[in-house]
Amino acid sequence: MAKIFLTRHGQTMWNIEGRLQGHKDSNLTALGEQQAKWLGNKLKDEKIDIIISSSSNRTLRTAEFIRGNRNIELIPNDNFREINMGKWQGMLNEDIEKQYPEEKHNFWHSPHLYKPHGGETFGEVLTRASMEIENIIKEYEGKNILVVTHTVTLKAIITYYEKKELKDLWTGAYMHPTCLNILEVNGNDRRFILQGDISHYEEN
């Protein structure tokens, strides 16, 4: 029996501004740093053997804050990066709505119909992220692993293990910054025992 703890990065500047990030990046806000510290405190008594993070700076910084002063190896991994949004990266939501209304609607409401402008489909993210989860389960057999990633990547992994159709990717728990998801691994069985938990949030 092993556990894969999965979380999203903390709040970023572009989250506040309403800009899509994808493979581009922006810094964590002060609240984003605090959210990561809260999760680190929640996990302080959990045995975590290794931390694997998306190679984006916002996830790596989140992983560092979660780790705190614990001596746990942190490995960057490109396969846990956010969906590549192509031309949309760095754009404001309102500008995307004006220029690409149909595709913006499909992105959020019909992910199986979404066609990227120079980026990835949801199916491509699902394949790369789920295959990488399986790779690390095999490589670190029996180990507890923390994966720090992004919203679409998390939803894609959940979609894969819950055997949902791609059109239902957005159903289920909302992925708040540093929300906690736990995938339990028992031999060939994998099941999510927690999704979207933010009980570690504290009042500011």
mmCIF file of C-alpha atoms in Angstrom:
data_model
loop_
_atom_site.group_PDB
_atom_site.id
_atom_site.type_symbol
_atom_site.label_atom_id
_atom_site.label_comp_id
_atom_site.label_asym_id
_atom_site.label_seq_id
_atom_site.Cartn_x
_atom_site.Cartn_y
_atom_site.Cartn_z
ATOM 1 C CA MET A 1 0.000 0.000 0.000
ATOM 2 C CA ALA A 2 1.352 3.398 -0.988
ATOM 3 C CA LYS A 3 -0.053 6.875 -1.415
ATOM 4 C CA ILE A 4 0.426 9.479 -4.116
ATOM 5 C CA PHE A 5 -0.326 12.920 -2.694
ATOM 6 C CA LEU A 6 -1.216 15.314 -5.515
ATOM 7 C CA THR A 7 -1.652 19.054 -5.266
ATOM 8 C CA ARG A 8 -1.823 22.200 -7.325
ATOM 9 C CA HIS A 9 0.567 25.141 -6.967
ATOM 10 C CA GLY A 10 -0.324 28.074 -4.712
ATOM 11 C CA GLN A 11 -2.043 31.240 -5.926
ATOM 12 C CA THR A 12 -0.015 33.236 -8.483
ATOM 13 C CA MET A 13 0.015 36.810 -9.727
ATOM 14 C CA TRP A 14 -1.544 35.794 -13.050
ATOM 15 C CA ASN A 15 -4.303 33.932 -11.202
ATOM 16 C CA ILE A 16 -5.246 37.266 -9.629
ATOM 17 C CA GLU A 17 -4.941 39.138 -12.933
ATOM 18 C CA GLY A 18 -7.066 36.592 -14.794
ATOM 19 C CA ARG A 19 -4.300 35.557 -17.189
ATOM 20 C CA LEU A 20 -3.914 31.995 -18.433
ATOM 21 C CA GLN A 21 -0.490 30.544 -17.639
ATOM 22 C CA GLY A 22 -0.040 27.148 -19.247
ATOM 23 C CA HIS A 23 3.675 26.695 -19.958
ATOM 24 C CA LYS A 24 4.324 30.357 -19.168
ATOM 25 C CA ASP A 25 4.781 31.343 -15.547
ATOM 26 C CA SER A 26 4.188 33.955 -12.877
ATOM 27 C CA ASN A 27 5.323 34.261 -9.277
ATOM 28 C CA LEU A 28 3.437 32.986 -6.266
ATOM 29 C CA THR A 29 1.609 35.669 -4.302
ATOM 30 C CA ALA A 30 2.151 36.010 -0.547
ATOM 31 C CA LEU A 31 -1.098 34.082 -0.099
ATOM 32 C CA GLY A 32 0.131 31.421 -2.533
ATOM 33 C CA GLU A 33 3.259 30.928 -0.435
ATOM 34 C CA GLN A 34 1.127 30.700 2.697
ATOM 35 C CA GLN A 35 -1.201 28.145 1.104
ATOM 36 C CA ALA A 36 1.824 25.942 0.405
ATOM 37 C CA LYS A 37 3.041 26.305 3.994
ATOM 38 C CA TRP A 38 -0.419 25.342 5.270
ATOM 39 C CA LEU A 39 -0.335 22.169 3.205
ATOM 40 C CA GLY A 40 3.192 21.442 4.391
ATOM 41 C CA ASN A 41 1.943 21.685 7.966
ATOM 42 C CA LYS A 42 -0.966 19.344 7.197
ATOM 43 C CA LEU A 43 1.433 16.772 5.739
ATOM 44 C CA LYS A 44 4.137 17.135 8.393
ATOM 45 C CA ASP A 45 3.337 13.780 9.994
ATOM 46 C CA GLU A 46 2.902 11.914 6.701
ATOM 47 C CA LYS A 47 5.791 9.803 5.461
ATOM 48 C CA ILE A 48 6.771 11.270 2.097
ATOM 49 C CA ASP A 49 9.689 9.562 0.377
ATOM 50 C CA ILE A 50 10.100 11.825 -2.641
ATOM 51 C CA ILE A 51 8.602 14.992 -4.129
ATOM 52 C CA ILE A 52 8.103 15.233 -7.888
ATOM 53 C CA SER A 53 7.075 18.613 -9.256
ATOM 54 C CA SER A 54 6.157 20.095 -12.581
ATOM 55 C CA SER A 55 9.234 21.917 -13.840
ATOM 56 C CA SER A 56 7.416 25.277 -13.850
ATOM 57 C CA ASN A 57 8.749 27.740 -11.299
ATOM 58 C CA ARG A 58 5.364 28.214 -9.571
ATOM 59 C CA THR A 59 5.106 24.498 -8.814
ATOM 60 C CA LEU A 60 8.748 24.112 -7.791
ATOM 61 C CA ARG A 61 8.428 27.032 -5.366
ATOM 62 C CA THR A 62 5.206 25.540 -4.000
ATOM 63 C CA ALA A 63 6.972 22.201 -3.519
ATOM 64 C CA GLU A 64 9.807 23.901 -1.644
ATOM 65 C CA PHE A 65 7.383 25.597 0.741
ATOM 66 C CA ILE A 66 5.498 22.337 1.328
ATOM 67 C CA ARG A 67 8.759 20.489 2.007
ATOM 68 C CA GLY A 68 9.950 23.130 4.475
ATOM 69 C CA ASN A 69 12.992 21.895 6.401
ATOM 70 C CA ARG A 70 12.346 18.189 5.735
ATOM 71 C CA ASN A 71 15.144 16.325 3.955
ATOM 72 C CA ILE A 72 13.169 15.044 0.953
ATOM 73 C CA GLU A 73 14.521 14.949 -2.596
ATOM 74 C CA LEU A 74 12.674 17.242 -5.027
ATOM 75 C CA ILE A 75 12.711 16.245 -8.699
ATOM 76 C CA PRO A 76 11.377 18.455 -11.549
ATOM 77 C CA ASN A 77 9.367 16.657 -14.221
ATOM 78 C CA ASP A 78 8.162 18.154 -17.520
ATOM 79 C CA ASN A 79 5.334 15.617 -17.827
ATOM 80 C CA PHE A 80 3.517 17.229 -14.911
ATOM 81 C CA ARG A 81 3.491 20.694 -16.495
ATOM 82 C CA GLU A 82 0.183 22.428 -17.183
ATOM 83 C CA ILE A 83 -1.615 22.056 -20.507
ATOM 84 C CA ASN A 84 0.182 24.008 -23.223
ATOM 85 C CA MET A 85 -2.329 26.691 -24.219
ATOM 86 C CA GLY A 86 -0.398 27.971 -27.208
ATOM 87 C CA LYS A 87 -1.469 31.488 -28.215
ATOM 88 C CA TRP A 88 -3.623 31.856 -25.103
ATOM 89 C CA GLN A 89 -0.691 31.772 -22.715
ATOM 90 C CA GLY A 90 -0.314 35.109 -20.962
ATOM 91 C CA MET A 91 -3.611 36.424 -22.349
ATOM 92 C CA LEU A 92 -6.404 37.808 -20.191
ATOM 93 C CA ASN A 93 -9.542 35.682 -19.946
ATOM 94 C CA GLU A 94 -11.652 38.560 -21.233
ATOM 95 C CA ASP A 95 -9.497 38.931 -24.368
ATOM 96 C CA ILE A 96 -9.700 35.191 -25.063
ATOM 97 C CA GLU A 97 -13.478 35.448 -24.712
ATOM 98 C CA LYS A 98 -13.561 38.185 -27.367
ATOM 99 C CA GLN A 99 -11.144 36.575 -29.828
ATOM 100 C CA TYR A 100 -11.901 32.855 -29.387
ATOM 101 C CA PRO A 101 -15.435 32.580 -27.931
ATOM 102 C CA GLU A 102 -16.210 29.098 -29.269
ATOM 103 C CA GLU A 103 -12.921 27.526 -28.206
ATOM 104 C CA LYS A 104 -13.054 29.207 -24.797
ATOM 105 C CA HIS A 105 -16.513 27.723 -24.298
ATOM 106 C CA ASN A 106 -15.257 24.302 -25.375
ATOM 107 C CA PHE A 107 -12.229 24.551 -23.080
ATOM 108 C CA TRP A 108 -14.424 24.915 -19.997
ATOM 109 C CA HIS A 109 -17.629 23.137 -21.027
ATOM 110 C CA SER A 110 -16.810 20.620 -23.789
ATOM 111 C CA PRO A 111 -13.145 19.635 -23.278
ATOM 112 C CA HIS A 112 -13.446 16.750 -25.759
ATOM 113 C CA LEU A 113 -14.207 19.317 -28.501
ATOM 114 C CA TYR A 114 -11.501 21.832 -27.576
ATOM 115 C CA LYS A 115 -8.987 22.502 -30.356
ATOM 116 C CA PRO A 116 -5.863 24.379 -29.217
ATOM 117 C CA HIS A 117 -4.256 27.268 -31.052
ATOM 118 C CA GLY A 118 -0.700 25.965 -31.034
ATOM 119 C CA GLY A 119 -0.958 24.013 -27.782
ATOM 120 C CA GLU A 120 -2.164 20.649 -26.460
ATOM 121 C CA THR A 121 -5.507 18.889 -26.365
ATOM 122 C CA PHE A 122 -6.913 17.628 -23.071
ATOM 123 C CA GLY A 123 -6.386 14.076 -24.324
ATOM 124 C CA GLU A 124 -2.681 14.706 -24.844
ATOM 125 C CA VAL A 125 -2.337 16.011 -21.284
ATOM 126 C CA LEU A 126 -4.265 13.006 -19.935
ATOM 127 C CA THR A 127 -1.925 10.609 -21.734
ATOM 128 C CA ARG A 128 1.370 12.194 -20.687
ATOM 129 C CA ALA A 129 0.339 12.803 -17.070
ATOM 130 C CA SER A 130 -1.284 9.406 -16.416
ATOM 131 C CA MET A 131 1.612 7.559 -18.041
ATOM 132 C CA GLU A 132 4.033 9.482 -15.840
ATOM 133 C CA ILE A 133 2.067 8.598 -12.691
ATOM 134 C CA GLU A 134 2.299 4.944 -13.693
ATOM 135 C CA ASN A 135 6.034 5.344 -14.383
ATOM 136 C CA ILE A 136 6.739 6.774 -10.931
ATOM 137 C CA ILE A 137 4.570 4.145 -9.219
ATOM 138 C CA LYS A 138 6.759 1.477 -10.856
ATOM 139 C CA GLU A 139 10.038 3.314 -10.251
ATOM 140 C CA TYR A 140 9.295 4.072 -6.604
ATOM 141 C CA GLU A 141 7.311 0.944 -5.792
ATOM 142 C CA GLY A 142 5.781 1.066 -2.311
ATOM 143 C CA LYS A 143 6.937 4.663 -1.745
ATOM 144 C CA ASN A 144 4.746 7.601 -0.757
ATOM 145 C CA ILE A 145 5.150 10.374 -3.333
ATOM 146 C CA LEU A 146 4.076 14.016 -3.399
ATOM 147 C CA VAL A 147 3.301 15.360 -6.883
ATOM 148 C CA VAL A 148 2.972 19.132 -7.312
ATOM 149 C CA THR A 149 1.246 20.063 -10.559
ATOM 150 C CA HIS A 150 -1.548 22.163 -12.116
ATOM 151 C CA THR A 151 -5.324 22.319 -12.510
ATOM 152 C CA VAL A 152 -5.806 20.674 -15.918
ATOM 153 C CA THR A 153 -3.092 18.108 -15.228
ATOM 154 C CA LEU A 154 -4.756 17.148 -11.939
ATOM 155 C CA LYS A 155 -8.192 16.884 -13.530
ATOM 156 C CA ALA A 156 -6.721 14.774 -16.349
ATOM 157 C CA ILE A 157 -5.128 12.356 -13.872
ATOM 158 C CA ILE A 158 -8.399 12.063 -11.947
ATOM 159 C CA THR A 159 -10.312 11.534 -15.200
ATOM 160 C CA TYR A 160 -7.944 8.703 -16.144
ATOM 161 C CA TYR A 161 -8.135 6.818 -12.847
ATOM 162 C CA GLU A 162 -11.876 7.286 -12.451
ATOM 163 C CA LYS A 163 -12.350 6.080 -16.035
ATOM 164 C CA LYS A 164 -14.441 9.109 -16.920
ATOM 165 C CA GLU A 165 -15.010 10.273 -20.476
ATOM 166 C CA LEU A 166 -12.970 13.276 -21.573
ATOM 167 C CA LYS A 167 -16.137 15.369 -21.841
ATOM 168 C CA ASP A 168 -16.585 14.934 -18.067
ATOM 169 C CA LEU A 169 -13.070 16.108 -17.171
ATOM 170 C CA TRP A 170 -14.294 19.213 -15.313
ATOM 171 C CA THR A 171 -16.823 17.315 -13.171
ATOM 172 C CA GLY A 172 -16.080 16.601 -9.522
ATOM 173 C CA ALA A 173 -14.089 18.568 -6.978
ATOM 174 C CA TYR A 174 -12.691 22.008 -7.833
ATOM 175 C CA MET A 175 -8.895 22.212 -7.770
ATOM 176 C CA HIS A 176 -8.197 25.156 -5.457
ATOM 177 C CA PRO A 177 -4.578 26.265 -4.972
ATOM 178 C CA THR A 178 -2.684 23.628 -2.895
ATOM 179 C CA CYS A 179 -5.803 21.473 -2.546
ATOM 180 C CA LEU A 180 -4.972 17.925 -1.483
ATOM 181 C CA ASN A 181 -5.804 14.837 -3.525
ATOM 182 C CA ILE A 182 -4.719 11.330 -2.508
ATOM 183 C CA LEU A 183 -4.376 8.366 -4.858
ATOM 184 C CA GLU A 184 -4.086 5.091 -2.976
ATOM 185 C CA VAL A 185 -1.986 2.404 -4.683
ATOM 186 C CA ASN A 186 -2.475 -1.220 -3.650
ATOM 187 C CA GLY A 187 -0.856 -3.635 -6.083
ATOM 188 C CA ASN A 188 -2.621 -3.069 -9.418
ATOM 189 C CA ASP A 189 -5.463 -1.149 -7.789
ATOM 190 C CA ARG A 190 -5.508 2.652 -7.810
ATOM 191 C CA ARG A 191 -8.273 4.742 -6.308
ATOM 192 C CA PHE A 192 -8.696 8.304 -5.171
ATOM 193 C CA ILE A 193 -9.566 8.469 -1.484
ATOM 194 C CA LEU A 194 -9.503 12.288 -1.301
ATOM 195 C CA GLN A 195 -10.080 15.052 -3.854
ATOM 196 C CA GLY A 196 -9.926 18.830 -3.697
ATOM 197 C CA ASP A 197 -9.444 19.057 0.080
ATOM 198 C CA ILE A 198 -8.646 22.515 1.468
ATOM 199 C CA SER A 199 -9.251 21.813 5.158
ATOM 200 C CA HIS A 200 -5.676 23.014 5.791
ATOM 201 C CA TYR A 201 -6.588 26.576 4.816
ATOM 202 C CA GLU A 202 -6.396 28.941 7.762
ATOM 203 C CA GLU A 203 -8.067 32.301 8.237
ATOM 204 C CA ASN A 204 -5.887 35.218 7.131
#
